[in-house]
Short mmCIF file of C-alpha atoms and ligand atoms in Angstrom, two decimals:
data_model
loop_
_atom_site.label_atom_id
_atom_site.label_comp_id
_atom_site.label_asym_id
_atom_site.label_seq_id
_atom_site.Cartn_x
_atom_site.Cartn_y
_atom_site.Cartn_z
CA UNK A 270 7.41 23.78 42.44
CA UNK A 271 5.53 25.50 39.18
CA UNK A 272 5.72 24.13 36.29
CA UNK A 273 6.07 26.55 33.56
CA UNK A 274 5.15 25.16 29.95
CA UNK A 275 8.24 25.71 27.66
CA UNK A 276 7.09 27.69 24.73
CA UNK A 277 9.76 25.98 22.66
CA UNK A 278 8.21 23.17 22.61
CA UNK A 279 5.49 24.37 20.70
CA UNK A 280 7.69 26.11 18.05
CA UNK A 281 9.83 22.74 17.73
CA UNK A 282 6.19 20.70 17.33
CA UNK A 283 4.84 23.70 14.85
CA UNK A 284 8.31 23.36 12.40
CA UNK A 285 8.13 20.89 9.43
CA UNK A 286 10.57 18.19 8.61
CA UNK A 287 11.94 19.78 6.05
CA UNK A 288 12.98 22.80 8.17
CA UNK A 289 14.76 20.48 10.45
CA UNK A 290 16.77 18.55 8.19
CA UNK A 291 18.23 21.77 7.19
CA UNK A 292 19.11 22.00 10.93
CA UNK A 293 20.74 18.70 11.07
CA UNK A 294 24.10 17.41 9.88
CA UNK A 295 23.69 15.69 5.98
CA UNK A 296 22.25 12.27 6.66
CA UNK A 297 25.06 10.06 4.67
CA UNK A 298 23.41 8.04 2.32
CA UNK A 299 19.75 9.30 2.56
CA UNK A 300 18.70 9.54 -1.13
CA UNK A 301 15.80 12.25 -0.88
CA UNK A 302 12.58 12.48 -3.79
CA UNK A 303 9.90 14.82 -3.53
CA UNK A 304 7.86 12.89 -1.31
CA UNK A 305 10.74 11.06 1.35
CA UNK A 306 14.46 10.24 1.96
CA UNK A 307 15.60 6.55 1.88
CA UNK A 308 18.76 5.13 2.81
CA UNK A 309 20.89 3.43 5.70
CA UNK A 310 19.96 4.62 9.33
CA UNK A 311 21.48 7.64 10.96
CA UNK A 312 21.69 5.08 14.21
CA UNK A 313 22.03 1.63 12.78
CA UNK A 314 23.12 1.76 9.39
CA UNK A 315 22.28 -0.67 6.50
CA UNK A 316 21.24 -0.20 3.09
CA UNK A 317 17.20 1.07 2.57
CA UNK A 318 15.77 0.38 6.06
CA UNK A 319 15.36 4.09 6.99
CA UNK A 320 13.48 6.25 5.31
CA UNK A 321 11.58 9.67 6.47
CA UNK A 322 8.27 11.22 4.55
CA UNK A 323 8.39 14.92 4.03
CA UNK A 324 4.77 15.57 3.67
CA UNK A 325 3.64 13.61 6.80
CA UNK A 326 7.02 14.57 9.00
CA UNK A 327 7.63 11.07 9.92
CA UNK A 328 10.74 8.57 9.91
CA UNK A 329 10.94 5.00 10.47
CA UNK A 330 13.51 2.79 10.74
CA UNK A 331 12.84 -0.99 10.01
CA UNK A 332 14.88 -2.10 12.70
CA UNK A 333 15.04 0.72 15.67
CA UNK A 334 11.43 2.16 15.15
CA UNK A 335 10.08 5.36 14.13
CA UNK A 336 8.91 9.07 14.76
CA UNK A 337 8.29 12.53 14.42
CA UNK A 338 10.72 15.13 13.27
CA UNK A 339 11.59 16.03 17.40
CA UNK A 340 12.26 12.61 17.85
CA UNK A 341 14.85 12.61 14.48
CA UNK A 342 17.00 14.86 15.89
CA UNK A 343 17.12 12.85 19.25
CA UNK A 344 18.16 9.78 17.00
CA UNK A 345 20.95 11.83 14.92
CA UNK A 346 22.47 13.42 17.66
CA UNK A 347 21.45 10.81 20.07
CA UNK A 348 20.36 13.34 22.44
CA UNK A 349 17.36 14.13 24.87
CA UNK A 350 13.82 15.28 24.19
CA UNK A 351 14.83 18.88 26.05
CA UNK A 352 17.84 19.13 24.21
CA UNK A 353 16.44 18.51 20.59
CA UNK A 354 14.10 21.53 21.79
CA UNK A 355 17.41 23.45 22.13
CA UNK A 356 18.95 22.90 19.13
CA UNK A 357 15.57 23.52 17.15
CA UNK A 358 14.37 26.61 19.20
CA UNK A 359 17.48 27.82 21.14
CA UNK A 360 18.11 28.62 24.72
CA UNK A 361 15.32 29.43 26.67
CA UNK A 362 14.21 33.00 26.65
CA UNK A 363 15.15 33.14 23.11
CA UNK A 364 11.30 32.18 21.83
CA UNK A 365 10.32 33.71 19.03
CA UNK A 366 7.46 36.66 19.68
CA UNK A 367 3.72 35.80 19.14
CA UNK A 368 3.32 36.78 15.95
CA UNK A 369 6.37 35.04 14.09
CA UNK A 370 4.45 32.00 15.82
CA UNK A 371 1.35 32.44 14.54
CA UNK A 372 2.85 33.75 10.80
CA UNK A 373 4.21 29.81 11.29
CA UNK A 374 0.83 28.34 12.21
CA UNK A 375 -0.66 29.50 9.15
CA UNK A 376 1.84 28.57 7.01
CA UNK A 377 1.79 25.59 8.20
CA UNK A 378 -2.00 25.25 7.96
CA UNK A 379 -2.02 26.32 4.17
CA UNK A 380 0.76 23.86 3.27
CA UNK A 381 -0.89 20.90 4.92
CA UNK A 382 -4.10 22.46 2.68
CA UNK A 383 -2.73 22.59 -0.03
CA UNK A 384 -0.76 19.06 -0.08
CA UNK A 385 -4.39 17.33 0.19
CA UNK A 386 -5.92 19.18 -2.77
CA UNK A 387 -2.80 18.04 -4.25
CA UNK A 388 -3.26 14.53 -3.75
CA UNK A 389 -7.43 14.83 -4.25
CA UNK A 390 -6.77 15.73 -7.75
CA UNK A 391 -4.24 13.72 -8.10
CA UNK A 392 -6.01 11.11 -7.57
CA UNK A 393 -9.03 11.65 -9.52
CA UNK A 394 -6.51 12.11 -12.41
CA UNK A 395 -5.92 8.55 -11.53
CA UNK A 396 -9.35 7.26 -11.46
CA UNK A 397 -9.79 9.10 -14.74
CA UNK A 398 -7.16 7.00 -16.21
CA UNK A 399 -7.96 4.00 -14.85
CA UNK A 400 -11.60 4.52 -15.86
CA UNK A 401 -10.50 5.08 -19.90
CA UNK A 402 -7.91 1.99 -19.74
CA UNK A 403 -10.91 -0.28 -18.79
CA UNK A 404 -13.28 1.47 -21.59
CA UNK A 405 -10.17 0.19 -23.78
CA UNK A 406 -10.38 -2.87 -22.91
CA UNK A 407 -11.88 -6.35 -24.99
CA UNK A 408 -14.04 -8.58 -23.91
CA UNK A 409 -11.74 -11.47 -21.64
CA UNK A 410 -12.92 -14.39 -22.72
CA UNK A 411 -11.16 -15.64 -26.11
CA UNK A 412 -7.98 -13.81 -25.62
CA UNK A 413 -4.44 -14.33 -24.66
CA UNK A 414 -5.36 -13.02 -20.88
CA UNK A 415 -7.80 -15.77 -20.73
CA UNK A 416 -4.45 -18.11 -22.13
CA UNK A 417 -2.35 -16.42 -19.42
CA UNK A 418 -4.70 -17.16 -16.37
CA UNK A 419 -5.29 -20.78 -17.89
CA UNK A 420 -1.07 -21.07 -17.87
CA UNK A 421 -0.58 -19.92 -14.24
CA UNK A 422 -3.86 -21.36 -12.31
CA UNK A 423 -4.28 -25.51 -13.24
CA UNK A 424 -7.52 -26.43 -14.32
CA UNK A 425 -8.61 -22.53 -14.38
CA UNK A 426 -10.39 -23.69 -18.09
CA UNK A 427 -12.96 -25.68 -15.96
CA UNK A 428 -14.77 -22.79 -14.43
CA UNK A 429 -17.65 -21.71 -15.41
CA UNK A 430 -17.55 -18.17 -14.45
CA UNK A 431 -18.04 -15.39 -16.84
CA UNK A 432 -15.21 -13.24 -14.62
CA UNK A 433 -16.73 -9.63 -15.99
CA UNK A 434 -13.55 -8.28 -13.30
CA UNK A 435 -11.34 -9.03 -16.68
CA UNK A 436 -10.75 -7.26 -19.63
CA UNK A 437 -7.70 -7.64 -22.59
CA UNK A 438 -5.72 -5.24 -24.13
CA UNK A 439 -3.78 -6.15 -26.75
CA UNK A 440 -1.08 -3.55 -26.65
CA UNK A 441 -0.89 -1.04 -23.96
CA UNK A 442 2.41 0.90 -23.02
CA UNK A 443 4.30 0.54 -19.74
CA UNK A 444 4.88 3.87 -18.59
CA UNK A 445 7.02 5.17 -15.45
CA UNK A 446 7.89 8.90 -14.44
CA UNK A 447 11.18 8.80 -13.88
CA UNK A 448 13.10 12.32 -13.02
CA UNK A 449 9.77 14.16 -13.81
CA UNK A 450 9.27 12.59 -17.04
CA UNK A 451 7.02 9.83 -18.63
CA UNK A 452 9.15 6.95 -20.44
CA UNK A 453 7.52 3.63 -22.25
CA UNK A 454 9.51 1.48 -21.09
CA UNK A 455 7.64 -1.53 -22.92
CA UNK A 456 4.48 -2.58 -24.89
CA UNK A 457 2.50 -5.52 -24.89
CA UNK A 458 -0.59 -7.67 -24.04
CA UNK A 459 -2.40 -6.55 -20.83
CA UNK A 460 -4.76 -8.70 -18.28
CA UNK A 461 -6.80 -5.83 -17.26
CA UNK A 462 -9.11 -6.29 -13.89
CA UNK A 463 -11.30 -3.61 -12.12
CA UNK A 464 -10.73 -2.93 -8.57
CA UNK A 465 -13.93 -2.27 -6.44
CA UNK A 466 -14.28 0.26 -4.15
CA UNK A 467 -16.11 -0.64 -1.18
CA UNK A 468 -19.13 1.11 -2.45
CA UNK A 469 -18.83 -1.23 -5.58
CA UNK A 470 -17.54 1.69 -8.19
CA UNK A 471 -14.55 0.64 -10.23
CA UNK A 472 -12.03 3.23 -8.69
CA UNK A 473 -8.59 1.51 -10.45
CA UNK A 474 -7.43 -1.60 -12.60
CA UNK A 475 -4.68 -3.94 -12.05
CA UNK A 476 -2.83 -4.44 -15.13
CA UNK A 477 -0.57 -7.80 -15.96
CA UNK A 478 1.49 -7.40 -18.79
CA UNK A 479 1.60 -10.75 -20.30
CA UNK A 480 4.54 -12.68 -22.22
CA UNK A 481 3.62 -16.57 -22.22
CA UNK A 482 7.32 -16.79 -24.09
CA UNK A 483 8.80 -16.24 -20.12
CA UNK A 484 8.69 -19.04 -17.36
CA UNK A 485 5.96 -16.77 -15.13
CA UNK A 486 4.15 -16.29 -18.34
CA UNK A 487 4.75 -12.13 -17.19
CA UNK A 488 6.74 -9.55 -19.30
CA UNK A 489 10.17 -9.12 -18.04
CA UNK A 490 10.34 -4.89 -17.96
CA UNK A 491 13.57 -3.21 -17.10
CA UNK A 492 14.08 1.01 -15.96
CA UNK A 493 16.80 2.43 -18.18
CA UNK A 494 19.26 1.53 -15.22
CA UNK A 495 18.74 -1.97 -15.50
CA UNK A 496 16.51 -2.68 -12.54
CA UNK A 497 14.02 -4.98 -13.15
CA UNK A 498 10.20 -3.87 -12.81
CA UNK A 499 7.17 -5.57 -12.04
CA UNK A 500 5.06 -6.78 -14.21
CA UNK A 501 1.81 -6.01 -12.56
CA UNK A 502 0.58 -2.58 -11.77
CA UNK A 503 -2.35 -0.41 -10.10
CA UNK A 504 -3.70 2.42 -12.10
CA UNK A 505 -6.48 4.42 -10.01
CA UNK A 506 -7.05 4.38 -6.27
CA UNK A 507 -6.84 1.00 -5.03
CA UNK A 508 -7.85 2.22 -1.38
CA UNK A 509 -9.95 -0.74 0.56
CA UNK A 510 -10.67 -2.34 -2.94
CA UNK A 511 -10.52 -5.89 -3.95
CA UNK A 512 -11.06 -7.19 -7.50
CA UNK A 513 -13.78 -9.19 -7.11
CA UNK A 514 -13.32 -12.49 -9.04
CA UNK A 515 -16.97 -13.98 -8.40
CA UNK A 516 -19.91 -13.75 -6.12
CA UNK A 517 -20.88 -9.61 -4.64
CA UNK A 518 -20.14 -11.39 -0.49
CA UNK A 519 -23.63 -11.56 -0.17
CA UNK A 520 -23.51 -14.87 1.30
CA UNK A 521 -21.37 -16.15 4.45
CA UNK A 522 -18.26 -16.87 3.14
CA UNK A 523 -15.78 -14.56 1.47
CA UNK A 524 -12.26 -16.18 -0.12
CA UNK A 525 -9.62 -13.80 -0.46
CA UNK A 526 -5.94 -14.02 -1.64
CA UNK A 527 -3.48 -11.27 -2.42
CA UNK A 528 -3.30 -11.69 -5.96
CA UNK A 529 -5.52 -12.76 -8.57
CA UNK A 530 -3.68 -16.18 -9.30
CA UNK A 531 -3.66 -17.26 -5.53
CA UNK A 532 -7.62 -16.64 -4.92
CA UNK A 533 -7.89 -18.08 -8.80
CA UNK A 534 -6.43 -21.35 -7.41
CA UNK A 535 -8.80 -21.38 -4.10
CA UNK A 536 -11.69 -20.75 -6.59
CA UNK A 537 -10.43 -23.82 -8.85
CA UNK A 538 -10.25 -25.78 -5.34
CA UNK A 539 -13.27 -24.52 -3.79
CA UNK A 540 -15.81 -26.40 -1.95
CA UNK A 541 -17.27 -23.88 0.08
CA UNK A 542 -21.04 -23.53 -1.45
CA UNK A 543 -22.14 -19.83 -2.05
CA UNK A 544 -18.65 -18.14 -1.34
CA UNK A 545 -17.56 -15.35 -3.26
CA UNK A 546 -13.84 -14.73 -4.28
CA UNK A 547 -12.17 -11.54 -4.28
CA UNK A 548 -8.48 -10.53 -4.35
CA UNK A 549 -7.60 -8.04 -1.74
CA UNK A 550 -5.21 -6.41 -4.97
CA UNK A 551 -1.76 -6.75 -2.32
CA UNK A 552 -0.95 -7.09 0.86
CA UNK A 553 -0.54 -3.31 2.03
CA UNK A 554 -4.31 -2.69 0.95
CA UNK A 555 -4.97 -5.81 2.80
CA UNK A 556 -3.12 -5.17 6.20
CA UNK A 557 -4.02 -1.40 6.08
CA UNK A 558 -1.71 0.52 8.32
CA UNK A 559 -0.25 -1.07 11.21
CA UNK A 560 1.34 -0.14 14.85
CA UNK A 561 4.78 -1.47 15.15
CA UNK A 562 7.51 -2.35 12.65
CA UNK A 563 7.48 -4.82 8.76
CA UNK A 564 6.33 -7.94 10.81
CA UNK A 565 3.68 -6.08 13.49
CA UNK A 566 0.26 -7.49 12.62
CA UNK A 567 -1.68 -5.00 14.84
CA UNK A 568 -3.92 -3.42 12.47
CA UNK A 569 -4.09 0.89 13.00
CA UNK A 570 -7.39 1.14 13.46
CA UNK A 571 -7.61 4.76 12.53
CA UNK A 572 -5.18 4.23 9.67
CA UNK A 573 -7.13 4.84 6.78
CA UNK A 574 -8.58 2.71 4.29
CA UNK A 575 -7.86 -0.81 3.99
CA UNK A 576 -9.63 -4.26 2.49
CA UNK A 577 -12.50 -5.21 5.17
CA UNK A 578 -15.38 -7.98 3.81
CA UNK A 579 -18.84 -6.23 3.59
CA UNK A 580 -20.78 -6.36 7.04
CA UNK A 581 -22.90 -9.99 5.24
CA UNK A 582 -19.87 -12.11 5.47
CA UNK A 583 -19.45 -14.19 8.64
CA UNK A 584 -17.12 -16.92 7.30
CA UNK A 585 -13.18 -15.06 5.98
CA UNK A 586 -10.39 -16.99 4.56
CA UNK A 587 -7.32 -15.58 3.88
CA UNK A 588 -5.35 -17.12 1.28
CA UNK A 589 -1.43 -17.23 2.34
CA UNK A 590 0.63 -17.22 -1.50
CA UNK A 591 3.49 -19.65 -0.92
CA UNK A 592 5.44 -17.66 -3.02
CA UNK A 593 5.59 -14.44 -0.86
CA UNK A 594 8.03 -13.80 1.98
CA UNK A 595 6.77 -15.89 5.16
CA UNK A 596 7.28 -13.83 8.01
CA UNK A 597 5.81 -10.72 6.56
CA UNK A 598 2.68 -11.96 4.76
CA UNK A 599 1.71 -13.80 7.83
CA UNK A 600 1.78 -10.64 9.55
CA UNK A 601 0.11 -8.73 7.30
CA UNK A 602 -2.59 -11.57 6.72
CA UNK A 603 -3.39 -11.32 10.27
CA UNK A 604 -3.59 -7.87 10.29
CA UNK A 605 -6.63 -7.55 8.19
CA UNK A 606 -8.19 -10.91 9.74
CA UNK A 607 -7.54 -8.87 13.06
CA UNK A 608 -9.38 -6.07 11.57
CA UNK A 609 -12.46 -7.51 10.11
CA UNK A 610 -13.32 -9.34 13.38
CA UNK A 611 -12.96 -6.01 15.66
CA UNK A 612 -15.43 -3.92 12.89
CA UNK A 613 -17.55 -6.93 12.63
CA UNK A 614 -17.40 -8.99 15.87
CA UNK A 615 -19.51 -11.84 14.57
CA UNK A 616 -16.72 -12.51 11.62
CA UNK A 617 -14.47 -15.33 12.11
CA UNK A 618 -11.21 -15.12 10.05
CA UNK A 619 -9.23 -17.88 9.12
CA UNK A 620 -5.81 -17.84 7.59
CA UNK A 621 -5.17 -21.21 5.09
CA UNK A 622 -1.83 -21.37 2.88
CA UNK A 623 -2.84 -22.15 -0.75
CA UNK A 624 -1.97 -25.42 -2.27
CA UNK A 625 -1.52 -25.57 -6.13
CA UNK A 626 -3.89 -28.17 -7.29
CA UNK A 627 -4.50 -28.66 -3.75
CA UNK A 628 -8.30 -28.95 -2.42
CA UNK A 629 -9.59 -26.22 -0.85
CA UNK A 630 -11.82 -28.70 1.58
CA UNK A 631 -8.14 -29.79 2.96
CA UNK A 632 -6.85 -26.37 2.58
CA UNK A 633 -9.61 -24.85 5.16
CA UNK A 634 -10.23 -27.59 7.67
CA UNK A 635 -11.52 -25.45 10.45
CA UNK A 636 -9.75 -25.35 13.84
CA UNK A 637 -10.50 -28.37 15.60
CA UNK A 638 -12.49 -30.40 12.41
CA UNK A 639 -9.80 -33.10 11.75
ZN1 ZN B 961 17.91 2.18 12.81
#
């Protein structure tokens, strides 16, 4: 028997996502933006666990998995690889000639070239911004960010620390594009800390709009719909960054939370002589990319940039927030512990839930110390 390769398949592989959809039935419920659709699964329905991204012609499904735009129209018709070919390509002998092909390949080629000087200058726009809010910021200590930190972390007022990572600004605008257009949706006080590439340039800021009138001593901020926004938000590229609180990792030990509160309250706790505290900014930037579904903590080791301690550190603990959801931040946690320790095999990682007021000494009993 020959095999002959199927030229289809090659056409079917060369066509983008968006030329597919337009080959499928409407996906009910799939709300699409410029970037991706969301909405309930073609296969197993529910709300917002599907969602597919037009510019990197993926889909995944929270529950039944992902793939690439071949494997999309196998799930909505719920039909074989050889027969997705057919409905994308046709029946065999019906190829389309050389050239056609290679008119695709190029297009093709200059999309995919232009969507990444897209998103290069998009991003130094970004950095640009994020540079100029810091600029605008005050001196930290003094202020009502120093008040806001001193409300959420006990006993923050005993350290000593100069924490140059913080800046205030007394009134800066919240703004979010919504339907192509900027809207301030509020004003107010701003905790302003610099996020560190891993080269050590300031590359974004974390803002924390503060309101010490509310319970969680954050802003409440609502979208024009009524949906409730968060009150703490990256300017810049965050990308493998961490806003480091104290110490530049130079020594053994490296302490790292999610957010700035939760490594705060290690730091407060801390017994570990010479450590340096940084927060890993949120959990995505800590796990990086990851094989496998919400609660996979296999790191993608060719994923991109994520948090990963500088090559000195040979102690990590990874602060688990009580307040986050279980299941998921344990995952992700272990992601980037699984990480660091295959870039830098003489790094142990240690994951340690943190304890309010708690003692950091209890909090990080190594395995097997009672
Ligand atoms: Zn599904």
């Amino acid at each position: 028997m020959t095999l002959v390769h199927d030229p289809r398949i090659d056409d079917a592989r060369n066509r983008t996502m968006r030329e597919v959809l337009d080959k499928l039935p409407p996906l009910a419920g799939v709300k699409f933006g410029k970037r991706e659709g969301v909405g309930p699964c073609p296969k197993c329905g529910g709300n917002d666990r599907f969602s597919i991204n037009l510019k990197s012609g993926v889909y995944n499904c929270r529950s039944c998995g992902g793939g690439d735009h071949i494997r999309l129209v196998q799930l909505v018709l719920d039909c074989t690889f050889m027969e997705a070919i057919e409905v994308l390509e046709g029946e065999r002998g019906a190829e389309i000639d050389p050239a056609e092909r290679e008119r695709r390949r190029k297009a093709q080629e200059e999309q995919r070239k232009k969507d990444k000087a897209d998103e290069a200058r998009y991003r130094a726009w970004a950095i640009r911004d994020a540079v100029s809010i810091w600029q605008a910021g005050e001196p930290f200590r003094g202020t009502l960010a120093e008040d806001y930190l001193a409300f959420r972390v006990p006993d923050f007022e005993l350290l000593p620390h100069t924490f140059k990572c913080f800046r205030f600004i007394p009134d800066l605008p919240y703004v979010k594009r919504i339907k192509r257009r900027n809207h301030t949706l509020y004003s107010g006080p701003v905790l302003v800390a610099a996020v560190q590439a891993p080269d050590g340039m300031m590359r974004a800021v974390h803002r924390t709009w503060i309101d010490l009138d509310q319970p969680s001593g954050k802003a409440q901020i609502f979208a024009p719909d009524g949906e409730q926004l968060p009150s703490k938000v990256v300017r810049g590229s965050k990308q493998g960054g961490a806003i480091r609180l104290t110490g530049n990792a130079c020594g053994s030990s490296l302490v790292s939370g999610e957010g700035i509160e939760t490594t705060l309250t290690a730091l407060v706790g801390g017994v570990l002589p010479g450590a340096s505290y940084w927060a890993g900014v949120d959990l995505g930037n800590m796990s990086g990319k990851r094989i496998g579904g919400k609660f996979s903590d296999e790191p993608d080791m060719d994923g991109g940039p994520s948090f990963v301690p500088p090559c000195s550190v040979s102690d990590f603990w990874l602060i688990k927030d009580g307040d986050s959801e279980p299941r998921q931040t344990q995952a992700q946690l272990t992601a980037c512990a699984k990480r660091a320790m295959r870039i830098n095999p003489g790094l142990s990682a240690y994951i340690v839930p943190s304890v309010p007021g708690g003692d950091l000494n209890n909090m990080i009993k190594r395995p097997g110390e009672q």
